[in-house]
Short mmCIF file of C-alpha atoms in Angstrom, two decimals:
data_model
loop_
_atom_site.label_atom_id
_atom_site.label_comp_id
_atom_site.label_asym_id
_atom_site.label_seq_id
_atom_site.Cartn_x
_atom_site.Cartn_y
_atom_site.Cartn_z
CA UNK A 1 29.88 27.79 58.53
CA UNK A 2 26.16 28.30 57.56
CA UNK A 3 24.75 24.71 57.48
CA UNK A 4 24.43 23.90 53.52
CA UNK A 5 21.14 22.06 54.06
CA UNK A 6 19.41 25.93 54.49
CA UNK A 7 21.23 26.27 50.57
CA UNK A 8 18.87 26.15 47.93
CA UNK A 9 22.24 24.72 45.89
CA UNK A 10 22.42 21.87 48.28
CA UNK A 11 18.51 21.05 48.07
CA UNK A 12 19.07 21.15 43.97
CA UNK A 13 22.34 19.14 44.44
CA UNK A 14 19.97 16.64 46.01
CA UNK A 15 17.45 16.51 43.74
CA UNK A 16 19.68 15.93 41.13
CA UNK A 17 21.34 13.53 42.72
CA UNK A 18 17.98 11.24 42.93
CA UNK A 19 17.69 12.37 39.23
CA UNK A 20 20.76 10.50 38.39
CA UNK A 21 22.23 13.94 37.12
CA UNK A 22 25.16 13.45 38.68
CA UNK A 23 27.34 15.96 36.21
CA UNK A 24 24.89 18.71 37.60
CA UNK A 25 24.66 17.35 41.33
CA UNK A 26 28.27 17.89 41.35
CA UNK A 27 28.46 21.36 40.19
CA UNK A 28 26.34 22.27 42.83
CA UNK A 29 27.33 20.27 45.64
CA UNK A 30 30.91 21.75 44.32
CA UNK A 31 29.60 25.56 44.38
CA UNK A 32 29.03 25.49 48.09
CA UNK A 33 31.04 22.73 49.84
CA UNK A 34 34.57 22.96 47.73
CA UNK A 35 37.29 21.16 49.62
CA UNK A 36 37.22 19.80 52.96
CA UNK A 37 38.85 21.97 55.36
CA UNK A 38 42.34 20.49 56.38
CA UNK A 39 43.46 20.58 60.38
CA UNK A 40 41.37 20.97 63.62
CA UNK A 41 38.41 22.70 62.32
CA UNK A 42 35.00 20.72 62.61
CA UNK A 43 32.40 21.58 60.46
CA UNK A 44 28.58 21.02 61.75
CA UNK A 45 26.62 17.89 61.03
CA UNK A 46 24.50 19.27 58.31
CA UNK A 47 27.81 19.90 56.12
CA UNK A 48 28.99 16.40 56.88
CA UNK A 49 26.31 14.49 55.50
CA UNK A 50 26.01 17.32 52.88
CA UNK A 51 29.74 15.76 51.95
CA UNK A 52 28.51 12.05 52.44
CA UNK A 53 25.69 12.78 49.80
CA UNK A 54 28.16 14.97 47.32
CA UNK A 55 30.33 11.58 47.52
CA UNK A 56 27.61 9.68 45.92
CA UNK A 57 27.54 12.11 42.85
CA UNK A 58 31.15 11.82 42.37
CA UNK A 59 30.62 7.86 42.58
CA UNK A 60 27.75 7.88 39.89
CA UNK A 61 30.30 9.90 37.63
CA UNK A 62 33.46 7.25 38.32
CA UNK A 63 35.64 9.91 40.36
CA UNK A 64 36.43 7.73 42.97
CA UNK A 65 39.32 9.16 44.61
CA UNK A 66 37.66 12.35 44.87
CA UNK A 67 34.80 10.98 46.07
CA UNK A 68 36.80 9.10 48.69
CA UNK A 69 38.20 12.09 50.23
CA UNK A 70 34.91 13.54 51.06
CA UNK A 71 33.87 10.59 52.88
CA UNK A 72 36.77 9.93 54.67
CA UNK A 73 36.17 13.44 55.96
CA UNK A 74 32.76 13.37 56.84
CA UNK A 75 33.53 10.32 58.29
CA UNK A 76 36.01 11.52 60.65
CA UNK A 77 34.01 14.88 61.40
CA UNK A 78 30.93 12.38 62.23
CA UNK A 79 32.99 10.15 64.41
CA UNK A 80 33.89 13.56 66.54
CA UNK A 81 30.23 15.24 66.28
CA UNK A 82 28.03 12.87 67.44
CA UNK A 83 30.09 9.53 68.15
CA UNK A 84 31.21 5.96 66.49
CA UNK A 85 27.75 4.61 66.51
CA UNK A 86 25.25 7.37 65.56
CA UNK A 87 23.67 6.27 62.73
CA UNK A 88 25.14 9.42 60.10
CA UNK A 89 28.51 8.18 61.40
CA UNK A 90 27.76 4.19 60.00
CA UNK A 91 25.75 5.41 57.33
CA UNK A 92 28.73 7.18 55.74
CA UNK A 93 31.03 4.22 57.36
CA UNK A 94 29.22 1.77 54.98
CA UNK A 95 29.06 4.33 51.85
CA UNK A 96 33.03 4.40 52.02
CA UNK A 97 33.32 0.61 52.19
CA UNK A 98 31.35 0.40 49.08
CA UNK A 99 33.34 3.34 47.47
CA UNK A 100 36.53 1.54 48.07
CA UNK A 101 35.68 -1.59 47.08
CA UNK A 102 34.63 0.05 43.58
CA UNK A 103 38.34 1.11 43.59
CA UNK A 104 38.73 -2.80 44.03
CA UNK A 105 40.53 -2.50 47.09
CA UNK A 106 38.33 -5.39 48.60
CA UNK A 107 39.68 -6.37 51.73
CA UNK A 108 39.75 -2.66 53.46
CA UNK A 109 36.09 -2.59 51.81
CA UNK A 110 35.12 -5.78 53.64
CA UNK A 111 36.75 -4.35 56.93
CA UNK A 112 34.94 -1.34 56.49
CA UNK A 113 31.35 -3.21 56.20
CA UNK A 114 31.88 -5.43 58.72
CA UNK A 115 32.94 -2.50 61.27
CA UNK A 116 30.05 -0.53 60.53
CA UNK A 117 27.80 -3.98 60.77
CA UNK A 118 29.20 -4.73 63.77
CA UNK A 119 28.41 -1.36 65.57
CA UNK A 120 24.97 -0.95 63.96
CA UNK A 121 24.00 -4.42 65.34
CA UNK A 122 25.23 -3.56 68.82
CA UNK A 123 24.02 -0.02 69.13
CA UNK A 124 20.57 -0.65 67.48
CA UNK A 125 19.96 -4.15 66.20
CA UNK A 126 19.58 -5.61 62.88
CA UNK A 127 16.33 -3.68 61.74
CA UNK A 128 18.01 -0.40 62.25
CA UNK A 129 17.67 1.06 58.66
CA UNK A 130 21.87 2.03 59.57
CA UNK A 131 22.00 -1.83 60.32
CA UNK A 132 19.97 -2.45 57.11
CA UNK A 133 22.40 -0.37 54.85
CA UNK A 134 25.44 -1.57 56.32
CA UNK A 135 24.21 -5.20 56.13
CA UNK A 136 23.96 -4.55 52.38
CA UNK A 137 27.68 -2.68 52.14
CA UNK A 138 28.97 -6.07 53.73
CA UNK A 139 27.20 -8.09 51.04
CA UNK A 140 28.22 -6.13 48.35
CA UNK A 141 32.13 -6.02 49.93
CA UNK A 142 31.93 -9.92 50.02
CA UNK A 143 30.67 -10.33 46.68
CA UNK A 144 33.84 -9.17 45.58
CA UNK A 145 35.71 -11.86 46.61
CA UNK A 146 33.06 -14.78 47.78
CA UNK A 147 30.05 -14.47 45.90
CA UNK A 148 29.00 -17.75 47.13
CA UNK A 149 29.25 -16.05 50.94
CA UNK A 150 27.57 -12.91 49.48
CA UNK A 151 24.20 -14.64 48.24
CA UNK A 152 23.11 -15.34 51.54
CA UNK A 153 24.03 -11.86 53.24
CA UNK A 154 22.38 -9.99 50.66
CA UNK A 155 19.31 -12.74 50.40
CA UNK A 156 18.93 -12.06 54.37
CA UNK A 157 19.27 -8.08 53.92
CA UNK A 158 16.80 -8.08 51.04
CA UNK A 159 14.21 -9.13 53.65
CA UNK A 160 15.19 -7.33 56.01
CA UNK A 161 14.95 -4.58 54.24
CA UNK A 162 11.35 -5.21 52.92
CA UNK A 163 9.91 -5.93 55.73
CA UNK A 164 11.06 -3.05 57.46
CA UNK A 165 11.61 -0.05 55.22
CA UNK A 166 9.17 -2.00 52.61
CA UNK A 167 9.73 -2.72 48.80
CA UNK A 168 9.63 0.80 47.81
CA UNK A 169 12.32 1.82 49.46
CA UNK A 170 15.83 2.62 47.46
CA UNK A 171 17.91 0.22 49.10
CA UNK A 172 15.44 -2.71 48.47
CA UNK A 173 15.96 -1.61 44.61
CA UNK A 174 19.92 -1.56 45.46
CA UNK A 175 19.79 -5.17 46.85
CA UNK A 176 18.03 -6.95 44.57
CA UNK A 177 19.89 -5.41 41.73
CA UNK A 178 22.78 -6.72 43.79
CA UNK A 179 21.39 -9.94 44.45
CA UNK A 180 20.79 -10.34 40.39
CA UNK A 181 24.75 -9.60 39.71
CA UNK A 182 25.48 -12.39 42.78
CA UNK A 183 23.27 -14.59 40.86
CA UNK A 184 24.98 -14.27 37.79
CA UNK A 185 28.46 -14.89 39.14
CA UNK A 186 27.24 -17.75 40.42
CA UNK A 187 25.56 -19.23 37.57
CA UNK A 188 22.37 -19.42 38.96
CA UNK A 189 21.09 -17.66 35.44
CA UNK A 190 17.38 -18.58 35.75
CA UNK A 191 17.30 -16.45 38.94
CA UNK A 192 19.29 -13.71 38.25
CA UNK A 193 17.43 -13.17 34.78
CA UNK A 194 14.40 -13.22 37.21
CA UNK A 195 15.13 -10.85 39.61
CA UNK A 196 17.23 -8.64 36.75
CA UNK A 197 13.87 -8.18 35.14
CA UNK A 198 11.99 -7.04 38.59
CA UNK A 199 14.88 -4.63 39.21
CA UNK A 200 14.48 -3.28 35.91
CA UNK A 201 10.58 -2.48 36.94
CA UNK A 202 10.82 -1.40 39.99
CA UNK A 203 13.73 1.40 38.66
CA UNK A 204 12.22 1.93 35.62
CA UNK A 205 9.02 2.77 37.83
CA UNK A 206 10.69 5.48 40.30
CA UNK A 207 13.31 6.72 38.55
CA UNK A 208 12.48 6.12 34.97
CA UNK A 209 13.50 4.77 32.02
CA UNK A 210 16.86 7.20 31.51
CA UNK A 211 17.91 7.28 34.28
CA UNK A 212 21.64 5.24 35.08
CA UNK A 213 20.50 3.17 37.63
CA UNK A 214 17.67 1.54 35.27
CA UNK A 215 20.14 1.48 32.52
CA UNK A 216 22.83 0.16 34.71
CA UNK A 217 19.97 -3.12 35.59
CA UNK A 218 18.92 -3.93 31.88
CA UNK A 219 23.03 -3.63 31.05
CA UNK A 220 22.92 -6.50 33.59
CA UNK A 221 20.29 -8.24 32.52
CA UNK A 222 21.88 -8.57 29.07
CA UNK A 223 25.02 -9.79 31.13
CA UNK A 224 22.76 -12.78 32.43
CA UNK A 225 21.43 -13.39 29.30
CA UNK A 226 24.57 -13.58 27.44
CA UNK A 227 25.94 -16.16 30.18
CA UNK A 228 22.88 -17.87 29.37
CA UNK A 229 24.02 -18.56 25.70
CA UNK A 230 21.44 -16.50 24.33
CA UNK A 231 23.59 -13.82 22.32
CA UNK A 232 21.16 -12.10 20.19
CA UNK A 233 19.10 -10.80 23.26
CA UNK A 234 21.93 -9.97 25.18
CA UNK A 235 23.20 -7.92 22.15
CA UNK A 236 20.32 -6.28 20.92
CA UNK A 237 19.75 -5.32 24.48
CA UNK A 238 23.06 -4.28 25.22
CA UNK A 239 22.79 -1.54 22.27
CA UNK A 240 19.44 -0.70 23.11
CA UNK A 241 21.32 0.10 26.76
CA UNK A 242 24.18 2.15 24.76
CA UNK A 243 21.69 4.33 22.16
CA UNK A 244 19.56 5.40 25.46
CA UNK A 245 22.73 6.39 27.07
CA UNK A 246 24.43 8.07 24.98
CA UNK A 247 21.31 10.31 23.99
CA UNK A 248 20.22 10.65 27.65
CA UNK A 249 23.53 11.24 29.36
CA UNK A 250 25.85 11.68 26.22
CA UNK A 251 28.32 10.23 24.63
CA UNK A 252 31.53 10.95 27.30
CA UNK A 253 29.43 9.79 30.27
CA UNK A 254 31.55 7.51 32.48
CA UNK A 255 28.13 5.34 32.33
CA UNK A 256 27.98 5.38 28.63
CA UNK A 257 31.37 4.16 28.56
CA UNK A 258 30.51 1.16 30.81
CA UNK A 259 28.02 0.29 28.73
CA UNK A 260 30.08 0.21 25.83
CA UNK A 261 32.66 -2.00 27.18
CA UNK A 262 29.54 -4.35 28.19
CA UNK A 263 28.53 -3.96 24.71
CA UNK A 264 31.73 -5.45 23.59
CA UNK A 265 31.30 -8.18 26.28
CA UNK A 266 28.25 -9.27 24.81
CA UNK A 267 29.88 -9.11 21.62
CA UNK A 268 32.72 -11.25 22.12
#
């Protein structure tokens, strides 16, 4: 099989991906990949991670199953190819704890994290950036469950993480946005509504103002500030959230639904 990262589909599938089109990044990720094969047949590395990334479309649209079985097969195909610890191999290890645990099944999630934590750290170290991203997947498995066991994981991964890859990497973005939910659960509102409002920068700054991600952290920060008593923000903001949405990504959108329901959150 011709190796999908020579397809200009897969380089658009990409790009649209980091767009936060993820209705188009599927298409094309679709058009070239279709189903994983089924019995002894290995496909090359390229067209593993090619699966890996085409997982993370079908997450940002809510099809979690579907997006399950293409990691669980990359996964697998990785684990053959180049071996339990290669970085692509606890990379996608760490993606699939996080998709599971948005299916809420939250102890294979925390499994999963701490696996892939525990082979980063012994084949590389902490400041691997495969460390780094599985150090956040644990975080985010625990703060399922333990928030209060969470905060410090994700505090410790957050600086990690900048002093390493720097601030201007995404997964800095992704653990402070994390961090800010953590916060909120909780209660430590002052915080979160702090860090909420850098996240919403930061996004707003490299991936713009419509894009899901940045909508996704100012739906949060009207979570905080609803928890914080004050309503009419949280409302106001919360519609703001749902007009951009809906014109941006329309009105079926998995997202726009989300925010809808947070709307009515706010609400109650």
């Amino acid at each position: 099989m011709t190796a999908p990262t020579t397809d200009a589909s897969v380089r658009q599938a990409r790009q649209a991906l980091r767009e936060g089109d993820f209705a188009a990044s599927v298409r094309l990720y679709a058009r070239v990949l279709g189903r994983p094969p089924t019995g002894p047949d290995t496909e090359d590395a390229d067209t593993l991670q090619a699966r890996a990334d085409y997982a993370l479309a079908l997450n940002g649209l809510a099809r979690h199953t579907r997006a399950e079985v293409q990691l669980q097969h990359a996964l697998e195909g990785q684990k053959s190819l180049l071996g339990p610890d290669h970085p692509a191999t606890l990379t996608t290890m760490a993606r699939l704890a996080d998709n599971v645990g948005e299916q809420r099944r939250c102890a294979q999630a925390y499994e999963l994290a701490r696996t892939a934590v525990n082979h980063a750290l012994r084949a590389f170290g902490a400041d691997h950036p495969a460390a780094l991203t599985a150090r956040l997947s644990l975080g985010r498995a625990l703060s399922l469950t333990r928030p209060y066991e969470a905060e410090p994981v994700v505090r410790a991964a957050l600086r990690d993480i900048d002093r390493v890859l720097g601030p201007g990497h995404c997964d800095s973005w992704s653990a402070r946005h994390l961090l800010a939910g953590i916060l909120r659960t909780v209660g430590r509102l002052a915080e979160a509504e702090t860090v909420a409002r850098e996240v919403i920068a930061v996004r707003q700054r490299h991936q713009g103002a419509e894009h899901p991600d940045t909508l996704r952290a100012q739906a949060d920060l009207a979570l905080v500030l609803s928890a914080a008593g004050r309503t009419g923000q949280a409302r106001a903001l919360m519609q703001t959230v749902v007009d951009v949405s809906t014109a941006a990504l329309g009105e079926e959108h998995p997202c726009t639904s989300r925010f809808r329901a947070d709307r009515e959150a706010v609400a109650g």
